[in-house]
Amino acid sequence: MTKLLQTITDRLLEKLVPGGTAHAVRCWKAGSKCIHGSCAGQSKYTQYRMNCDDGSYYYTFAHCGC
């Protein structure tokens, strides 16, 4: 639960102060995957998995198509 709370806090802080986090967690692109779903008239879209040095991860939208 603590990691989840830190992640939420960091994302809120990032919106208020771009580039700043509450405890300086570093994240990087760890790969991508193709998702079946509607995206600007296409049937698939690409997502990146972002791994963080605190052990958490999240997915970001990359682009329509894959």
CSV table of C-alpha atoms in Angstrom, one decimal:
chain,number,residue,atom,x,y,z
A,1,MET,CA,0.0,0.0,0.0
A,2,THR,CA,2.9,2.4,0.7
A,3,LYS,CA,4.3,2.0,-2.8
A,4,LEU,CA,0.9,2.7,-4.3
A,5,LEU,CA,0.5,5.8,-2.1
A,6,GLN,CA,4.0,7.0,-3.1
A,7,THR,CA,3.2,6.5,-6.8
A,8,ILE,CA,0.0,8.4,-6.6
A,9,THR,CA,1.7,11.2,-4.7
A,10,ASP,CA,4.5,11.4,-7.3
A,11,ARG,CA,2.0,11.5,-10.2
A,12,LEU,CA,0.0,14.3,-8.5
A,13,LEU,CA,3.2,16.2,-7.8
A,14,GLU,CA,4.4,15.7,-11.4
A,15,LYS,CA,1.3,17.4,-12.6
A,16,LEU,CA,1.9,20.4,-10.3
A,17,VAL,CA,5.7,20.5,-10.7
A,18,PRO,CA,6.9,18.8,-13.8
A,19,GLY,CA,10.1,16.9,-13.2
A,20,GLY,CA,9.7,16.8,-9.4
A,21,THR,CA,8.8,13.8,-7.3
A,22,ALA,CA,8.3,13.4,-3.6
A,23,HIS,CA,11.1,10.9,-3.2
A,24,ALA,CA,13.0,11.0,-6.5
A,25,VAL,CA,11.9,7.7,-8.0
A,26,ARG,CA,13.5,7.0,-11.4
A,27,CYS,CA,11.5,5.2,-14.1
A,28,TRP,CA,12.5,3.8,-17.5
A,29,LYS,CA,11.0,2.2,-20.6
A,30,ALA,CA,11.2,-1.6,-20.1
A,31,GLY,CA,9.3,-2.7,-23.1
A,32,SER,CA,6.1,-2.4,-25.1
A,33,LYS,CA,3.1,-4.4,-25.9
A,34,CYS,CA,0.3,-4.3,-28.5
A,35,ILE,CA,-3.2,-3.8,-27.2
A,36,HIS,CA,-6.3,-4.7,-29.1
A,37,GLY,CA,-8.6,-1.7,-28.8
A,38,SER,CA,-10.0,1.2,-30.7
A,39,CYS,CA,-7.5,4.0,-31.3
A,40,ALA,CA,-8.2,6.8,-33.8
A,41,GLY,CA,-9.8,4.5,-36.3
A,42,GLN,CA,-7.2,1.7,-35.8
A,43,SER,CA,-7.9,-1.6,-34.1
A,44,LYS,CA,-4.7,-1.7,-32.0
A,45,TYR,CA,-2.4,0.6,-30.0
A,46,THR,CA,1.0,0.4,-28.5
A,47,GLN,CA,1.8,0.8,-24.8
A,48,TYR,CA,5.1,1.1,-23.0
A,49,ARG,CA,5.8,-0.5,-19.7
A,50,MET,CA,7.7,1.8,-17.3
A,51,ASN,CA,9.7,0.1,-14.5
A,52,CYS,CA,10.7,2.2,-11.5
A,53,ASP,CA,13.6,1.8,-9.1
A,54,ASP,CA,11.2,1.5,-6.2
A,55,GLY,CA,9.8,-1.7,-7.6
A,56,SER,CA,6.6,-0.2,-9.0
A,57,TYR,CA,5.6,0.0,-12.7
A,58,TYR,CA,3.0,1.5,-14.9
A,59,TYR,CA,1.9,1.6,-18.5
A,60,THR,CA,1.9,4.7,-20.8
A,61,PHE,CA,0.3,5.1,-24.2
A,62,ALA,CA,2.8,5.1,-27.0
A,63,HIS,CA,0.9,5.5,-30.3
A,64,CYS,CA,-2.0,4.2,-32.4
A,65,GLY,CA,-1.2,1.1,-34.3
A,66,CYS,CA,1.4,-1.7,-33.7
